[in-house]
Amino acid sequence: MRDNLAKHSALVLEECDMGPAQPYQWYVEAPPPPSLAHVVASLWEIRIPTSADTRMRILPNACVDIVVYASVTSQGEGNAGVVAPPHRSFVVGSTLRSFIVRSVGCRHVIGASLLPAGVQPLLGVPARLIGERIALLQDIIGSAAGEMEERILSTTDDRALSRMSHALVHLLASRVVQPVIARAVASIRAAGGRKRIDTLAQETNLSTRQLERVFVDHVGLGPKTYSRLVRFDRAARGLGTRGTLPWSQFALGFGYVDQAHLINEFKEFARVSPAQFERELATGRVGPQ
């Protein structure tokens, strides 16, 4: 497994010119059904006009994503490998930096953002072994990848997300979710990334050192870094409705000390300032978060 994952390049890309804006035809994000809510953050689907040559900024979202390309020729800017037929399904590890993907002639992409507690039950390996890589789904779950593709790609209508959901339920059957990680992740997300680590340790009946060790083993990140990513994800989503709210108030509302703190976190994770990201968001050049 380690050798298979090592063959694929890490998704840590250099900043580049985004080029002309090409808005999505539509993007849909849906919550998972109750049976998957403890292991999946969201299901998503995106369509881009066939003729579009589009550059999209993909943000770190504190999740590991399963991505199935119904029809696409796509490549990363910088170090990322080419994503093209015959391979249609991939696993994208939890990244700490945004990266830019160029999609040429993309028609339909379906995805699922897995919570850290769901990575091992659904994929059979902990998130730390995937790291920040992009890997072929078949290299991780074997022949089940082909079965999953067949389930999802058997329809081209609005049932694609439902079929993704059914495929994940099938993968999860008879698998056990690590309860400590599930509780810790749920607590961090419910608090918007503002949960104190000592409080989290008390909630999980672990010492802070034990919590750190268990979290890193299963998630690949420490609880503090994961919390920062969750807070950033909330803030990035919130920018779509900021309106005329002053930046200082916006920052405080998402748990940042001040505007400078917000800017520093965006430059680290998004590689751009909040203001620039907000402009990209308005022109449809930000991919699934």
GROMACS .gro file of C-alpha atoms in nm:
model
  289
    1MET     CA    1   0.000   0.000   0.000
    2ARG     CA    2   0.277   0.243   0.090
    3ASP     CA    3   0.447   0.178  -0.246
    4ASN     CA    4   0.124   0.232  -0.439
    5LEU     CA    5   0.060   0.563  -0.266
    6ALA     CA    6   0.419   0.677  -0.307
    7LYS     CA    7   0.392   0.660  -0.686
    8HIS     CA    8   0.159   0.959  -0.695
    9SER     CA    9   0.280   1.314  -0.652
   10ALA     CA   10   0.184   1.527  -0.354
   11LEU     CA   11  -0.073   1.799  -0.406
   12VAL     CA   12   0.148   2.087  -0.303
   13LEU     CA   13   0.151   2.320  -0.600
   14GLU     CA   14   0.312   2.648  -0.690
   15GLU     CA   15   0.098   2.960  -0.720
   16CYS     CA   16   0.013   3.054  -1.078
   17ASP     CA   17  -0.205   3.288  -1.281
   18MET     CA   18  -0.565   3.170  -1.263
   19GLY     CA   19  -0.642   3.300  -1.612
   20PRO     CA   20  -0.985   3.416  -1.736
   21ALA     CA   21  -1.283   3.328  -1.519
   22GLN     CA   22  -1.499   3.038  -1.634
   23PRO     CA   23  -1.794   2.992  -1.393
   24TYR     CA   24  -1.937   2.650  -1.318
   25GLN     CA   25  -2.250   2.550  -1.500
   26TRP     CA   26  -2.364   2.431  -1.159
   27TYR     CA   27  -2.225   2.295  -0.836
   28VAL     CA   28  -2.428   2.096  -0.585
   29GLU     CA   29  -2.328   1.999  -0.234
   30ALA     CA   30  -2.552   1.777  -0.023
   31PRO     CA   31  -2.532   1.640   0.330
   32PRO     CA   32  -2.488   1.263   0.362
   33PRO     CA   33  -2.778   1.043   0.473
   34PRO     CA   34  -2.797   0.969   0.849
   35SER     CA   35  -2.632   0.629   0.797
   36LEU     CA   36  -2.315   0.805   0.672
   37ALA     CA   37  -2.321   1.127   0.876
   38HIS     CA   38  -2.054   0.998   1.118
   39VAL     CA   39  -1.807   0.921   0.838
   40VAL     CA   40  -1.889   1.160   0.550
   41ALA     CA   41  -1.893   1.542   0.566
   42SER     CA   42  -2.066   1.601   0.233
   43LEU     CA   43  -2.143   1.470  -0.114
   44TRP     CA   44  -2.083   1.700  -0.409
   45GLU     CA   45  -2.125   1.720  -0.783
   46ILE     CA   46  -1.994   1.965  -1.040
   47ARG     CA   47  -2.050   2.031  -1.411
   48ILE     CA   48  -1.848   2.266  -1.630
   49PRO     CA   49  -1.929   2.358  -1.993
   50THR     CA   50  -1.770   2.106  -2.230
   51SER     CA   51  -1.566   2.369  -2.411
   52ALA     CA   52  -1.431   2.535  -2.097
   53ASP     CA   53  -1.060   2.542  -2.015
   54THR     CA   54  -1.097   2.620  -1.646
   55ARG     CA   55  -0.855   2.674  -1.359
   56MET     CA   56  -1.007   2.609  -1.018
   57ARG     CA   57  -0.860   2.672  -0.675
   58ILE     CA   58  -0.921   2.372  -0.449
   59LEU     CA   59  -0.906   2.454  -0.079
   60PRO     CA   60  -0.800   2.236   0.210
   61ASN     CA   61  -1.120   2.115   0.377
   62ALA     CA   62  -0.991   1.889   0.658
   63CYS     CA   63  -1.129   1.591   0.465
   64VAL     CA   64  -1.011   1.312   0.237
   65ASP     CA   65  -1.205   1.315  -0.090
   66ILE     CA   66  -1.316   1.035  -0.318
   67VAL     CA   67  -1.344   1.183  -0.667
   68VAL     CA   68  -1.507   1.010  -0.964
   69TYR     CA   69  -1.474   1.166  -1.309
   70ALA     CA   70  -1.771   1.087  -1.531
   71SER     CA   71  -1.596   1.262  -1.821
   72VAL     CA   72  -1.294   1.487  -1.786
   73THR     CA   73  -0.941   1.566  -1.888
   74SER     CA   74  -0.782   1.736  -1.592
   75GLN     CA   75  -0.435   1.816  -1.469
   76GLY     CA   76  -0.273   1.987  -1.177
   77GLU     CA   77  -0.070   2.304  -1.212
   78GLY     CA   78   0.284   2.242  -1.091
   79ASN     CA   79   0.361   1.902  -0.938
   80ALA     CA   80   0.026   1.724  -0.967
   81GLY     CA   81  -0.013   1.433  -1.206
   82VAL     CA   82  -0.248   1.420  -1.502
   83VAL     CA   83  -0.599   1.298  -1.426
   84ALA     CA   84  -0.737   1.135  -1.739
   85PRO     CA   85  -0.890   0.813  -1.872
   86PRO     CA   86  -0.864   0.518  -1.829
   87HIS     CA   87  -0.853   0.601  -1.458
   88ARG     CA   88  -1.175   0.761  -1.341
   89SER     CA   89  -1.167   0.744  -0.961
   90PHE     CA   90  -0.915   0.892  -0.720
   91VAL     CA   91  -0.854   0.961  -0.355
   92VAL     CA   92  -0.731   1.311  -0.271
   93GLY     CA   93  -0.561   1.335   0.068
   94SER     CA   94  -0.619   1.609   0.320
   95THR     CA   95  -0.396   1.897   0.211
   96LEU     CA   96  -0.261   2.187   0.412
   97ARG     CA   97  -0.240   2.425   0.115
   98SER     CA   98  -0.473   2.514  -0.170
   99PHE     CA   99  -0.383   2.391  -0.515
  100ILE     CA  100  -0.501   2.476  -0.865
  101VAL     CA  101  -0.648   2.220  -1.103
  102ARG     CA  102  -0.690   2.285  -1.473
  103SER     CA  103  -0.992   2.108  -1.624
  104VAL     CA  104  -1.027   2.084  -2.001
  105GLY     CA  105  -1.361   1.974  -2.142
  106CYS     CA  106  -1.492   1.864  -1.804
  107ARG     CA  107  -1.854   1.757  -1.805
  108HIS     CA  108  -1.929   1.580  -1.480
  109VAL     CA  109  -1.741   1.512  -1.155
  110ILE     CA  110  -1.892   1.342  -0.848
  111GLY     CA  111  -1.726   1.341  -0.507
  112ALA     CA  112  -1.753   1.262  -0.139
  113SER     CA  113  -1.562   1.439   0.139
  114LEU     CA  114  -1.476   1.184   0.408
  115LEU     CA  115  -1.439   1.278   0.772
  116PRO     CA  116  -1.117   1.152   0.935
  117ALA     CA  117  -1.315   0.890   1.129
  118GLY     CA  118  -1.448   0.754   0.800
  119VAL     CA  119  -1.123   0.713   0.606
  120GLN     CA  120  -1.010   0.381   0.754
  121PRO     CA  121  -1.357   0.220   0.764
  122LEU     CA  122  -1.433   0.323   0.405
  123LEU     CA  123  -1.089   0.293   0.243
  124GLY     CA  124  -0.915   0.041   0.467
  125VAL     CA  125  -0.616   0.265   0.546
  126PRO     CA  126  -0.576   0.551   0.795
  127ALA     CA  127  -0.565   0.905   0.660
  128ARG     CA  128  -0.199   0.942   0.762
  129LEU     CA  129  -0.096   0.684   0.498
  130ILE     CA  130  -0.268   0.885   0.226
  131GLY     CA  131  -0.120   1.212   0.348
  132GLU     CA  132  -0.143   1.496   0.095
  133ARG     CA  133  -0.125   1.266  -0.207
  134ILE     CA  134  -0.356   1.192  -0.492
  135ALA     CA  135  -0.389   0.817  -0.544
  136LEU     CA  136  -0.586   0.588  -0.771
  137LEU     CA  137  -0.887   0.453  -0.583
  138GLN     CA  138  -0.810   0.104  -0.716
  139ASP     CA  139  -0.465   0.117  -0.554
  140ILE     CA  140  -0.635   0.160  -0.217
  141ILE     CA  141  -0.953  -0.049  -0.227
  142GLY     CA  142  -0.872  -0.284  -0.516
  143SER     CA  143  -1.150  -0.427  -0.730
  144ALA     CA  144  -1.411  -0.249  -0.517
  145ALA     CA  145  -1.310   0.070  -0.703
  146GLY     CA  146  -1.443  -0.067  -1.031
  147GLU     CA  147  -1.766  -0.175  -0.863
  148MET     CA  148  -1.802   0.171  -0.711
  149GLU     CA  149  -1.747   0.341  -1.048
  150GLU     CA  150  -2.006   0.114  -1.208
  151ARG     CA  151  -2.262   0.200  -0.941
  152ILE     CA  152  -2.205   0.575  -0.973
  153LEU     CA  153  -2.161   0.603  -1.350
  154SER     CA  154  -2.463   0.389  -1.435
  155THR     CA  155  -2.667   0.710  -1.437
  156THR     CA  156  -2.613   1.052  -1.591
  157ASP     CA  157  -2.911   1.223  -1.429
  158ASP     CA  158  -2.966   1.380  -1.088
  159ARG     CA  159  -2.932   1.045  -0.910
  160ALA     CA  160  -2.551   1.050  -0.917
  161LEU     CA  161  -2.519   1.171  -0.557
  162SER     CA  162  -2.768   0.910  -0.442
  163ARG     CA  163  -2.564   0.640  -0.616
  164MET     CA  164  -2.245   0.772  -0.456
  165SER     CA  165  -2.421   0.747  -0.120
  166HIS     CA  166  -2.528   0.388  -0.187
  167ALA     CA  167  -2.174   0.296  -0.295
  168LEU     CA  168  -2.032   0.436   0.030
  169VAL     CA  169  -2.291   0.250   0.239
  170HIS     CA  170  -2.183  -0.067   0.059
  171LEU     CA  171  -1.816   0.004   0.139
  172LEU     CA  172  -1.896   0.075   0.502
  173ALA     CA  173  -2.088  -0.249   0.560
  174SER     CA  174  -1.943  -0.453   0.849
  175ARG     CA  175  -1.664  -0.196   0.909
  176VAL     CA  176  -1.603  -0.051   1.255
  177VAL     CA  177  -1.554   0.323   1.312
  178GLN     CA  178  -1.297   0.422   1.577
  179PRO     CA  179  -1.525   0.580   1.842
  180VAL     CA  180  -1.266   0.810   2.001
  181ILE     CA  181  -1.176   0.970   1.669
  182ALA     CA  182  -1.541   0.997   1.568
  183ARG     CA  183  -1.626   1.178   1.895
  184ALA     CA  184  -1.323   1.407   1.878
  185VAL     CA  185  -1.383   1.504   1.514
  186ALA     CA  186  -1.754   1.564   1.576
  187SER     CA  187  -1.673   1.785   1.875
  188ILE     CA  188  -1.417   1.992   1.682
  189ARG     CA  189  -1.650   2.042   1.386
  190ALA     CA  190  -1.947   2.130   1.607
  191ALA     CA  191  -1.734   2.402   1.768
  192GLY     CA  192  -1.621   2.536   1.430
  193GLY     CA  193  -1.259   2.450   1.510
  194ARG     CA  194  -1.262   2.651   1.833
  195LYS     CA  195  -1.249   2.362   2.080
  196ARG     CA  196  -0.968   2.375   2.335
  197ILE     CA  197  -0.747   2.066   2.314
  198ASP     CA  198  -0.748   2.007   2.691
  199THR     CA  199  -1.129   2.018   2.687
  200LEU     CA  200  -1.132   1.776   2.394
  201ALA     CA  201  -0.904   1.539   2.586
  202GLN     CA  202  -1.141   1.543   2.883
  203GLU     CA  203  -1.438   1.470   2.655
  204THR     CA  204  -1.262   1.165   2.511
  205ASN     CA  205  -1.125   1.045   2.848
  206LEU     CA  206  -0.768   1.071   2.724
  207SER     CA  207  -0.467   1.272   2.828
  208THR     CA  208  -0.365   1.545   2.584
  209ARG     CA  209  -0.062   1.335   2.486
  210GLN     CA  210  -0.276   1.026   2.424
  211LEU     CA  211  -0.523   1.230   2.221
  212GLU     CA  212  -0.242   1.374   2.010
  213ARG     CA  213  -0.100   1.027   1.942
  214VAL     CA  214  -0.436   0.869   1.851
  215PHE     CA  215  -0.534   1.167   1.636
  216VAL     CA  216  -0.209   1.174   1.439
  217ASP     CA  217  -0.224   0.797   1.388
  218HIS     CA  218  -0.574   0.805   1.239
  219VAL     CA  219  -0.598   1.153   1.088
  220GLY     CA  220  -0.240   1.230   0.992
  221LEU     CA  221  -0.265   1.569   1.166
  222GLY     CA  222  -0.263   1.675   1.527
  223PRO     CA  223  -0.594   1.792   1.677
  224LYS     CA  224  -0.473   2.155   1.683
  225THR     CA  225  -0.387   2.160   1.312
  226TYR     CA  226  -0.711   1.982   1.227
  227SER     CA  227  -0.902   2.242   1.430
  228ARG     CA  228  -0.732   2.523   1.238
  229LEU     CA  229  -0.837   2.363   0.909
  230VAL     CA  230  -1.197   2.330   1.026
  231ARG     CA  231  -1.202   2.696   1.134
  232PHE     CA  232  -1.050   2.801   0.799
  233ASP     CA  233  -1.307   2.593   0.608
  234ARG     CA  234  -1.590   2.763   0.797
  235ALA     CA  235  -1.445   3.108   0.729
  236ALA     CA  236  -1.388   3.035   0.359
  237ARG     CA  237  -1.750   2.928   0.322
  238GLY     CA  238  -1.864   3.233   0.517
  239LEU     CA  239  -1.697   3.471   0.272
  240GLY     CA  240  -1.972   3.401   0.022
  241THR     CA  241  -2.218   3.589   0.243
  242ARG     CA  242  -1.989   3.847   0.410
  243GLY     CA  243  -2.148   4.138   0.226
  244THR     CA  244  -2.047   4.467   0.387
  245LEU     CA  245  -1.951   4.320   0.724
  246PRO     CA  246  -1.615   4.473   0.826
  247TRP     CA  247  -1.321   4.234   0.804
  248SER     CA  248  -1.244   4.271   1.175
  249GLN     CA  249  -1.595   4.161   1.272
  250PHE     CA  250  -1.589   3.879   1.019
  251ALA     CA  251  -1.262   3.752   1.167
  252LEU     CA  252  -1.394   3.760   1.524
  253GLY     CA  253  -1.710   3.579   1.418
  254PHE     CA  254  -1.507   3.278   1.308
  255GLY     CA  255  -1.280   3.266   1.611
  256TYR     CA  256  -0.979   3.461   1.486
  257VAL     CA  257  -0.807   3.703   1.722
  258ASP     CA  258  -0.817   3.987   1.468
  259GLN     CA  259  -0.807   4.064   1.097
  260ALA     CA  260  -0.431   4.004   1.080
  261HIS     CA  261  -0.481   3.655   1.222
  262LEU     CA  262  -0.745   3.584   0.956
  263ILE     CA  263  -0.515   3.708   0.678
  264ASN     CA  264  -0.223   3.496   0.800
  265GLU     CA  265  -0.435   3.180   0.810
  266PHE     CA  266  -0.573   3.241   0.460
  267LYS     CA  267  -0.226   3.303   0.320
  268GLU     CA  268  -0.106   2.977   0.476
  269PHE     CA  269  -0.397   2.755   0.373
  270ALA     CA  270  -0.545   2.927   0.064
  271ARG     CA  271  -0.217   3.084  -0.055
  272VAL     CA  272  -0.406   3.409  -0.115
  273SER     CA  273  -0.552   3.684   0.104
  274PRO     CA  274  -0.918   3.667   0.215
  275ALA     CA  275  -0.997   3.959  -0.019
  276GLN     CA  276  -0.846   3.786  -0.322
  277PHE     CA  277  -1.021   3.461  -0.234
  278GLU     CA  278  -1.351   3.647  -0.204
  279ARG     CA  279  -1.300   3.783  -0.558
  280GLU     CA  280  -1.225   3.434  -0.692
  281LEU     CA  281  -1.534   3.302  -0.517
  282ALA     CA  282  -1.748   3.565  -0.688
  283THR     CA  283  -1.622   3.460  -1.033
  284GLY     CA  284  -1.672   3.088  -0.976
  285ARG     CA  285  -1.305   2.989  -0.975
  286VAL     CA  286  -1.309   2.804  -0.644
  287GLY     CA  287  -1.374   2.432  -0.648
  288PRO     CA  288  -1.547   2.206  -0.395
  289GLN     CA  289  -1.443   2.287  -0.041
   0.00000   0.00000   0.00000
